[in-house]
Amino acid sequence: MSAILSADDLNDFISPGVACIKPVETLPLQRPKDPVNPYEVTTEDTLPTENHPPAQISLTDCLACSGCVTSAEAVLVSLQSHAEVLNALDGAPSISPRLLRGEATDDANSGSEEEPGTSKVFVASVSPQVRASIAATYGIGEQEAGWMIGQLLSGPSGLRSGGKYGNGFTWVMDTNTMREACLVIGVDEMMESTGKADQNEMADIGGAASRKPKRPILTSACPGWICYAEKTHPHILPHLSRLKSPQALTGMLLKTVLSKKLAISPDRIWHVALMPCFDKKLEASRAELTDSYWQNEPDAGQGIRDVDCVITARELLMLADTRGISFPNLPRTPLPSYTHIPFPDPKLDTFLFPQHHHLNGRRPPRNTPSAAGTSGGYLYHILKTYQVSHPGSQIRSSRGRNPDVVEYTLVRSHTDNDDGEDGEVLFKAARYYGFRNIQNLVRKLKPPRPSRMPGARARGGKPTAVPIGGGGGGGGGASRKPSQPKVTTAAAASSGSEYAYVEVMACPGGCTNGGGQIKIDDLAHVQGLVPVANAERPGAAESKAWLAKVDEAYFSAEEEDDGTPHSDGDSEMGSDVVDGISRSYIKGMMAHWSDVTGLEIERLVYTSYRRVDSDVGIGNGNGNAGETDRVVTEIAGKIGGGW
């Protein structure tokens, strides 16, 4: 992995473990090269010296181990970097644009004359958080940053200007398109779970994600949070949303549709995703997100990833620098429309690349509004959808002990009083960002412990009663105090109200604060400034101000909108539009995707999670567990920086 990643970059507030078991498991066995008489006495100076190769760790190994629980796993792996992108571009020629346009009748499998059958199509997807990080770095708008990224990946002055084959990326997608699909599908999942919550009470935690999630539903788009839950809190798994993240959904669409339409195997479609977080590399390596699952061959071994590589904003700049390209000098204009090669399916081409089509009044996908935050707007869209279905209702919010814990209630007032204090609570949800707050959340969701006393009730009360505030607090057993009137302040929300939905993200402040984003410490190097000798490192106040600047760039996309009118979420339900997103249009495109590929929609959009058990520290029956742990700690310290 690139040298820019270090333990100092990890701000998830959990110290990673040093017990990495995989290097020990993959150490080569010591076998004699020549047959030796077992009864022959040999002196030490006659024994040959063997130099074993260093142990290697893959991303799959990391996901199979629970020695580490957070984004620190990325430090232990050496895959998915800007160097891998260049190796892929130089590893095979691109499929002819004439074949992609349908202007030639040659079989795409014939490849090029230089390397028959090995040509590939290169595709990229870009998250809005990466664009915001680039925009804040160079003092430009989010839209301009997107144009510069497009010029680098696909333009003549970008990656195509060098390399063995002069390859670039044929299509560069905005993940906002599939994010909006996730929002619509997420609402449906929420409504289904609300109607059938009682059927999930006995869900088995080993395969809980294959069923409808239990309330409160917890978002699953953050891979750092998912790894943490799978490895340390398996009781959380029944609550996780089964919905794939926008990154996974984008990769799935590209691999399934292109392999079908171009009649090529998935390994000839190479997809890189530009993401704000190093943990997204781990998500891309999950076995559930490979072609073996959507081709219904889960036992076929290691499949072809839906997302072949993930790089971050900082690695994007390193990608340009390695090729000798000055990123800030790239054109800040979009590529001409005539250079766009239509996606093989015309309907999906309009869906994925709306900027090249007349939308008939439908606005193109955009970033979330400021009220929704910078992490996808899952909770915000659900609140808006429920508000539309309950005319006259109001959304109330109250902050917890820190800005990363917020409670939301949808209230319908029975009087003319606009404050909604005496109203009926229709829907209750919350936002928990950062591992400090997440640990408090999972503690409240922990199942009650059975009491040893005969006839006594279980300790901890209902596991789904989640008080707000981010504080420690004990379990919510049955209270002997008289009931209190309903309030909407976070401090007094310990009355036992249950959340229906919780938006969970590992990074404090949300996805714009991902570990792969350009930090304030990087500005001098990135902007080509001469560092000041003995200058103090930026403190917490400076870092907070920088994050605010990135957030401002993220929300600048709203100001750069093309002016197409869209709903504010308070329109009538008959309009079918919630916060500018047409539910019927999204569902129609998902159905069309299913028809094109011949795969069920559930297989396309849902995934699964599993409990990951640790065998660190478990003895081998001979009492050697302590020695194993010592070796493991030593190896992990050498590879991961000596935590």
Short mmCIF file of C-alpha atoms in Angstrom, two decimals, residues 95-409:
data_model
loop_
_atom_site.label_atom_id
_atom_site.label_comp_id
_atom_site.label_asym_id
_atom_site.label_seq_id
_atom_site.Cartn_x
_atom_site.Cartn_y
_atom_site.Cartn_z
CA ILE A 95 -11.38 -3.05 -25.94
CA SER A 96 -11.82 -1.14 -29.19
CA PRO A 97 -14.18 1.86 -28.90
CA ARG A 98 -15.75 0.78 -32.22
CA LEU A 99 -16.81 -2.46 -30.59
CA LEU A 100 -18.17 -0.62 -27.55
CA ARG A 101 -20.13 1.75 -29.79
CA GLY A 102 -21.52 -1.15 -31.80
CA GLU A 103 -19.88 0.16 -34.98
CA ALA A 104 -18.03 -3.11 -35.60
CA THR A 105 -19.31 -6.64 -35.85
CA ASP A 106 -16.09 -8.28 -34.65
CA ASP A 107 -16.34 -10.53 -31.66
CA ALA A 108 -15.24 -8.62 -28.56
CA ASN A 109 -13.58 -11.77 -27.30
CA SER A 110 -11.05 -11.62 -30.10
CA GLY A 111 -9.27 -8.81 -28.30
CA SER A 112 -6.54 -6.83 -30.01
CA GLU A 113 -3.96 -7.96 -32.51
CA GLU A 114 -1.20 -7.57 -29.93
CA GLU A 115 -2.74 -9.70 -27.20
CA PRO A 116 -5.78 -11.64 -28.45
CA GLY A 117 -8.46 -12.26 -25.86
CA THR A 118 -6.87 -10.10 -23.15
CA SER A 119 -8.29 -6.66 -23.95
CA LYS A 120 -10.31 -5.04 -21.17
CA VAL A 121 -12.76 -2.25 -20.57
CA PHE A 122 -11.77 0.15 -17.79
CA VAL A 123 -14.46 1.84 -15.70
CA ALA A 124 -14.27 4.24 -12.74
CA SER A 125 -16.78 5.48 -10.18
CA VAL A 126 -16.25 8.63 -8.11
CA SER A 127 -17.86 9.48 -4.78
CA PRO A 128 -18.95 13.07 -4.03
CA GLN A 129 -16.81 13.13 -0.87
CA VAL A 130 -13.67 12.69 -2.97
CA ARG A 131 -14.73 15.53 -5.22
CA ALA A 132 -15.32 17.69 -2.14
CA SER A 133 -11.85 16.92 -0.79
CA ILE A 134 -10.26 17.90 -4.13
CA ALA A 135 -12.42 21.02 -4.32
CA ALA A 136 -11.42 22.22 -0.85
CA THR A 137 -7.76 21.55 -1.58
CA TYR A 138 -7.65 23.72 -4.70
CA GLY A 139 -10.29 26.27 -3.74
CA ILE A 140 -12.75 25.35 -6.50
CA GLY A 141 -16.32 24.10 -6.66
CA GLU A 142 -17.30 20.47 -6.32
CA GLN A 143 -18.43 20.37 -9.93
CA GLU A 144 -15.09 21.68 -11.19
CA ALA A 145 -13.30 19.07 -9.10
CA GLY A 146 -15.38 16.38 -10.80
CA TRP A 147 -14.43 17.72 -14.21
CA MET A 148 -10.73 17.63 -13.29
CA ILE A 149 -11.04 14.02 -12.12
CA GLY A 150 -12.74 13.15 -15.40
CA GLN A 151 -9.94 14.82 -17.35
CA LEU A 152 -7.36 12.79 -15.43
CA LEU A 153 -9.09 9.45 -15.84
CA SER A 154 -10.43 9.81 -19.38
CA GLY A 155 -9.07 12.96 -21.00
CA PRO A 156 -6.21 13.24 -23.53
CA SER A 157 -4.06 15.19 -21.08
CA GLY A 158 -4.59 12.64 -18.31
CA LEU A 159 -3.68 8.98 -17.99
CA ARG A 160 -4.14 8.42 -21.72
CA SER A 161 -1.05 10.55 -22.35
CA GLY A 162 1.29 7.82 -21.11
CA GLY A 163 1.60 4.17 -20.25
CA LYS A 164 2.22 1.10 -22.36
CA TYR A 165 -1.11 1.20 -24.20
CA GLY A 166 -2.21 4.79 -23.57
CA ASN A 167 -5.22 3.47 -21.70
CA GLY A 168 -7.76 5.55 -19.85
CA PHE A 169 -11.17 4.88 -18.36
CA THR A 170 -13.98 4.45 -20.85
CA TRP A 171 -16.70 5.44 -18.40
CA VAL A 172 -16.45 7.56 -15.24
CA MET A 173 -19.58 7.35 -13.12
CA ASP A 174 -20.92 9.47 -10.28
CA THR A 175 -21.87 7.20 -7.35
CA ASN A 176 -24.69 9.62 -6.50
CA THR A 177 -26.75 7.77 -9.11
CA MET A 178 -26.64 4.46 -7.24
CA ARG A 179 -26.79 6.27 -3.90
CA GLU A 180 -30.26 7.52 -4.82
CA ALA A 181 -31.19 3.95 -5.71
CA CYS A 182 -29.98 2.88 -2.26
CA LEU A 183 -32.17 5.54 -0.63
CA VAL A 184 -35.32 4.32 -2.37
CA ILE A 185 -34.60 0.64 -1.64
CA GLY A 186 -33.70 1.53 1.94
CA VAL A 187 -37.13 3.07 2.49
CA ASP A 188 -38.79 -0.10 1.24
CA GLU A 189 -36.64 -2.20 3.58
CA MET A 190 -37.59 0.04 6.48
CA MET A 191 -41.31 -0.24 5.74
CA GLU A 192 -41.15 -4.02 5.33
CA SER A 193 -39.29 -4.39 8.60
CA THR A 194 -41.77 -2.16 10.41
CA GLY A 195 -44.66 -4.37 9.37
CA LYS A 196 -42.97 -7.68 10.21
CA ALA A 197 -40.70 -6.85 13.11
CA ASP A 198 -42.09 -9.61 15.34
CA GLN A 199 -41.10 -12.34 12.87
CA ASN A 200 -37.43 -11.50 13.29
CA GLU A 201 -37.20 -11.82 17.05
CA MET A 202 -35.67 -15.29 16.82
CA ALA A 203 -33.32 -14.50 13.94
CA ASP A 204 -30.09 -16.43 14.13
CA ILE A 205 -27.13 -14.08 14.40
CA GLY A 206 -24.97 -16.29 12.21
CA GLY A 207 -27.07 -15.61 9.12
CA ALA A 208 -29.24 -12.76 10.28
CA ALA A 209 -28.57 -10.56 7.30
CA SER A 210 -30.26 -13.02 4.96
CA ARG A 211 -33.58 -12.08 6.57
CA LYS A 212 -35.37 -8.82 7.07
CA PRO A 213 -33.49 -6.80 9.69
CA LYS A 214 -34.83 -6.24 13.19
CA ARG A 215 -35.62 -2.83 14.57
CA PRO A 216 -33.82 -0.60 15.02
CA ILE A 217 -32.36 -0.99 11.55
CA LEU A 218 -28.72 0.11 11.46
CA THR A 219 -27.16 1.38 8.23
CA SER A 220 -24.55 -0.88 6.65
CA ALA A 221 -22.88 1.42 4.10
CA CYS A 222 -19.82 2.01 6.32
CA PRO A 223 -17.40 -0.96 6.05
CA GLY A 224 -15.42 0.07 9.12
CA TRP A 225 -18.57 -0.17 11.20
CA ILE A 226 -19.51 -3.49 9.58
CA CYS A 227 -16.11 -5.06 10.29
CA TYR A 228 -16.38 -3.88 13.88
CA ALA A 229 -19.87 -5.37 14.28
CA GLU A 230 -18.99 -8.70 12.66
CA LYS A 231 -15.89 -9.22 14.76
CA THR A 232 -16.84 -7.84 18.15
CA HIS A 233 -20.63 -7.55 18.44
CA PRO A 234 -22.42 -10.39 16.61
CA HIS A 235 -25.64 -9.55 18.45
CA ILE A 236 -25.82 -6.47 16.19
CA LEU A 237 -25.97 -8.46 12.94
CA PRO A 238 -29.76 -9.02 12.96
CA HIS A 239 -30.18 -5.24 13.01
CA LEU A 240 -27.96 -4.47 10.02
CA SER A 241 -29.54 -3.30 6.80
CA ARG A 242 -29.03 -5.88 4.05
CA LEU A 243 -28.74 -3.15 1.45
CA LYS A 244 -25.48 -2.90 -0.47
CA SER A 245 -23.53 0.34 -0.37
CA PRO A 246 -23.46 2.65 -3.42
CA GLN A 247 -19.93 1.42 -4.16
CA ALA A 248 -21.00 -2.23 -4.15
CA LEU A 249 -24.19 -1.53 -6.09
CA THR A 250 -22.25 0.38 -8.74
CA GLY A 251 -19.72 -2.41 -9.13
CA MET A 252 -22.47 -5.00 -9.36
CA LEU A 253 -24.28 -3.07 -12.10
CA LEU A 254 -21.15 -2.52 -14.15
CA LYS A 255 -19.96 -6.12 -14.02
CA THR A 256 -23.35 -7.74 -14.62
CA VAL A 257 -24.54 -5.48 -17.44
CA LEU A 258 -21.25 -5.10 -19.31
CA SER A 259 -20.44 -8.81 -19.18
CA LYS A 260 -23.92 -9.55 -20.53
CA LYS A 261 -24.05 -6.86 -23.22
CA LEU A 262 -20.46 -7.21 -24.44
CA ALA A 263 -20.41 -11.02 -24.09
CA ILE A 264 -17.17 -10.96 -22.13
CA SER A 265 -16.19 -12.49 -18.81
CA PRO A 266 -16.26 -10.28 -15.68
CA ASP A 267 -12.47 -10.45 -15.34
CA ARG A 268 -12.18 -8.36 -18.52
CA ILE A 269 -14.06 -5.49 -16.86
CA TRP A 270 -11.77 -3.55 -14.52
CA HIS A 271 -13.49 -1.21 -12.09
CA VAL A 272 -11.79 1.27 -9.77
CA ALA A 273 -13.75 3.23 -7.16
CA LEU A 274 -12.60 6.58 -5.75
CA MET A 275 -13.71 6.65 -2.12
CA PRO A 276 -13.04 8.77 0.98
CA CYS A 277 -12.23 5.85 3.25
CA PHE A 278 -9.53 3.16 3.40
CA ASP A 279 -12.09 0.72 4.79
CA LYS A 280 -13.77 0.72 1.38
CA LYS A 281 -10.84 -1.39 0.23
CA LEU A 282 -11.93 -4.05 2.70
CA GLU A 283 -15.51 -3.85 1.50
CA ALA A 284 -14.39 -4.45 -2.08
CA SER A 285 -12.62 -7.61 -0.93
CA ARG A 286 -15.65 -9.24 0.66
CA ALA A 287 -16.39 -12.66 -0.82
CA GLU A 288 -20.09 -11.75 -1.01
CA LEU A 289 -19.31 -9.00 -3.51
CA THR A 290 -17.88 -11.16 -6.28
CA ASP A 291 -19.26 -12.73 -9.44
CA SER A 292 -19.40 -16.15 -7.83
CA TYR A 293 -22.39 -14.97 -5.80
CA TRP A 294 -24.42 -13.32 -8.54
CA GLN A 295 -23.61 -16.18 -10.91
CA ASN A 296 -24.91 -18.53 -8.23
CA GLU A 297 -21.57 -20.25 -7.76
CA PRO A 298 -20.70 -19.44 -4.11
CA ASP A 299 -18.59 -22.59 -3.79
CA ALA A 300 -16.53 -21.91 -6.91
CA GLY A 301 -13.68 -20.44 -4.91
CA GLN A 302 -12.44 -16.87 -5.02
CA GLY A 303 -14.54 -14.99 -7.56
CA ILE A 304 -13.99 -11.82 -9.58
CA ARG A 305 -14.56 -8.72 -7.49
CA ASP A 306 -17.36 -6.35 -8.42
CA VAL A 307 -14.94 -3.56 -7.47
CA ASP A 308 -11.39 -4.46 -8.45
CA CYS A 309 -9.62 -1.61 -6.70
CA VAL A 310 -10.38 1.29 -4.38
CA ILE A 311 -8.24 4.39 -4.09
CA THR A 312 -8.75 7.52 -2.01
CA ALA A 313 -8.48 11.25 -2.71
CA ARG A 314 -4.83 11.34 -1.66
CA GLU A 315 -4.01 8.29 -3.75
CA LEU A 316 -5.71 9.94 -6.72
CA LEU A 317 -3.18 12.77 -6.55
CA MET A 318 -0.38 10.22 -6.25
CA LEU A 319 -1.76 8.50 -9.34
CA ALA A 320 -1.37 11.72 -11.32
CA ASP A 321 2.05 12.46 -9.84
CA THR A 322 3.38 8.99 -10.69
CA ARG A 323 2.46 9.53 -14.33
CA GLY A 324 4.08 12.97 -14.31
CA ILE A 325 0.73 14.78 -14.61
CA SER A 326 0.18 18.09 -12.81
CA PHE A 327 -3.28 17.62 -11.37
CA PRO A 328 -3.99 21.32 -10.58
CA ASN A 329 -3.16 22.20 -14.20
CA LEU A 330 -5.72 19.83 -15.68
CA PRO A 331 -8.60 21.50 -17.55
CA ARG A 332 -11.44 22.50 -15.26
CA THR A 333 -14.04 21.85 -17.91
CA PRO A 334 -16.08 18.77 -18.78
CA LEU A 335 -15.00 16.45 -21.54
CA PRO A 336 -16.83 17.12 -24.83
CA SER A 337 -20.07 15.18 -25.22
CA TYR A 338 -18.89 13.65 -28.49
CA THR A 339 -16.17 11.77 -26.60
CA HIS A 340 -18.78 9.92 -24.54
CA ILE A 341 -19.16 6.30 -25.61
CA PRO A 342 -22.77 5.26 -24.98
CA PHE A 343 -23.27 2.57 -22.38
CA PRO A 344 -24.27 -0.68 -24.14
CA ASP A 345 -27.82 -0.41 -22.79
CA PRO A 346 -29.48 2.89 -23.90
CA LYS A 347 -31.89 3.03 -20.96
CA LEU A 348 -29.10 2.54 -18.43
CA ASP A 349 -26.95 5.04 -20.32
CA THR A 350 -29.55 7.72 -19.60
CA PHE A 351 -29.72 6.59 -15.98
CA LEU A 352 -25.97 6.46 -15.34
CA PHE A 353 -24.88 9.45 -17.44
CA PRO A 354 -27.76 11.96 -17.32
CA GLN A 355 -25.42 14.85 -18.19
CA HIS A 356 -25.34 13.58 -21.78
CA HIS A 357 -29.11 13.37 -22.19
CA HIS A 358 -32.22 15.52 -22.10
CA LEU A 359 -33.94 14.52 -18.87
CA ASN A 360 -37.46 15.82 -19.61
CA GLY A 361 -37.67 17.78 -16.38
CA ARG A 362 -35.97 15.14 -14.19
CA ARG A 363 -32.96 16.62 -12.46
CA PRO A 364 -29.64 14.73 -12.50
CA PRO A 365 -28.48 13.08 -9.26
CA ARG A 366 -26.88 15.52 -6.85
CA ASN A 367 -25.26 15.56 -3.44
CA THR A 368 -27.40 15.39 -0.34
CA PRO A 369 -28.77 18.66 1.08
CA SER A 370 -27.05 20.11 4.13
CA ALA A 371 -29.77 18.82 6.46
CA ALA A 372 -28.98 15.25 5.37
CA GLY A 373 -25.27 15.37 6.23
CA THR A 374 -22.34 14.17 4.17
CA SER A 375 -22.75 10.39 4.55
CA GLY A 376 -25.39 9.57 1.98
CA GLY A 377 -28.54 10.92 3.61
CA TYR A 378 -30.07 7.52 4.44
CA LEU A 379 -31.82 8.67 7.60
CA TYR A 380 -32.85 12.01 6.10
CA HIS A 381 -34.54 10.37 3.11
CA ILE A 382 -36.47 7.96 5.31
CA LEU A 383 -37.66 10.85 7.48
CA LYS A 384 -38.71 12.84 4.43
CA THR A 385 -40.55 9.85 2.97
CA TYR A 386 -42.47 9.27 6.20
CA GLN A 387 -43.20 12.98 6.42
CA VAL A 388 -44.73 12.96 2.92
CA SER A 389 -46.96 10.04 3.89
CA HIS A 390 -48.13 11.94 7.02
CA PRO A 391 -49.19 15.44 5.88
CA GLY A 392 -48.78 18.11 8.53
CA SER A 393 -46.09 16.23 10.45
CA GLN A 394 -42.86 17.88 11.52
CA ILE A 395 -39.30 16.63 11.88
CA ARG A 396 -37.70 17.51 15.22
CA SER A 397 -34.04 17.04 16.08
CA SER A 398 -32.16 17.16 19.36
CA ARG A 399 -28.44 16.85 19.93
CA GLY A 400 -26.84 14.35 22.24
CA ARG A 401 -23.70 14.80 24.31
CA ASN A 402 -21.67 15.66 21.21
CA PRO A 403 -22.46 16.81 17.67
CA ASP A 404 -22.14 13.26 16.29
CA VAL A 405 -25.15 12.00 18.22
CA VAL A 406 -28.49 13.41 17.09
CA GLU A 407 -32.03 12.17 17.69
CA TYR A 408 -34.83 12.77 15.17
CA THR A 409 -38.56 12.46 15.76
#
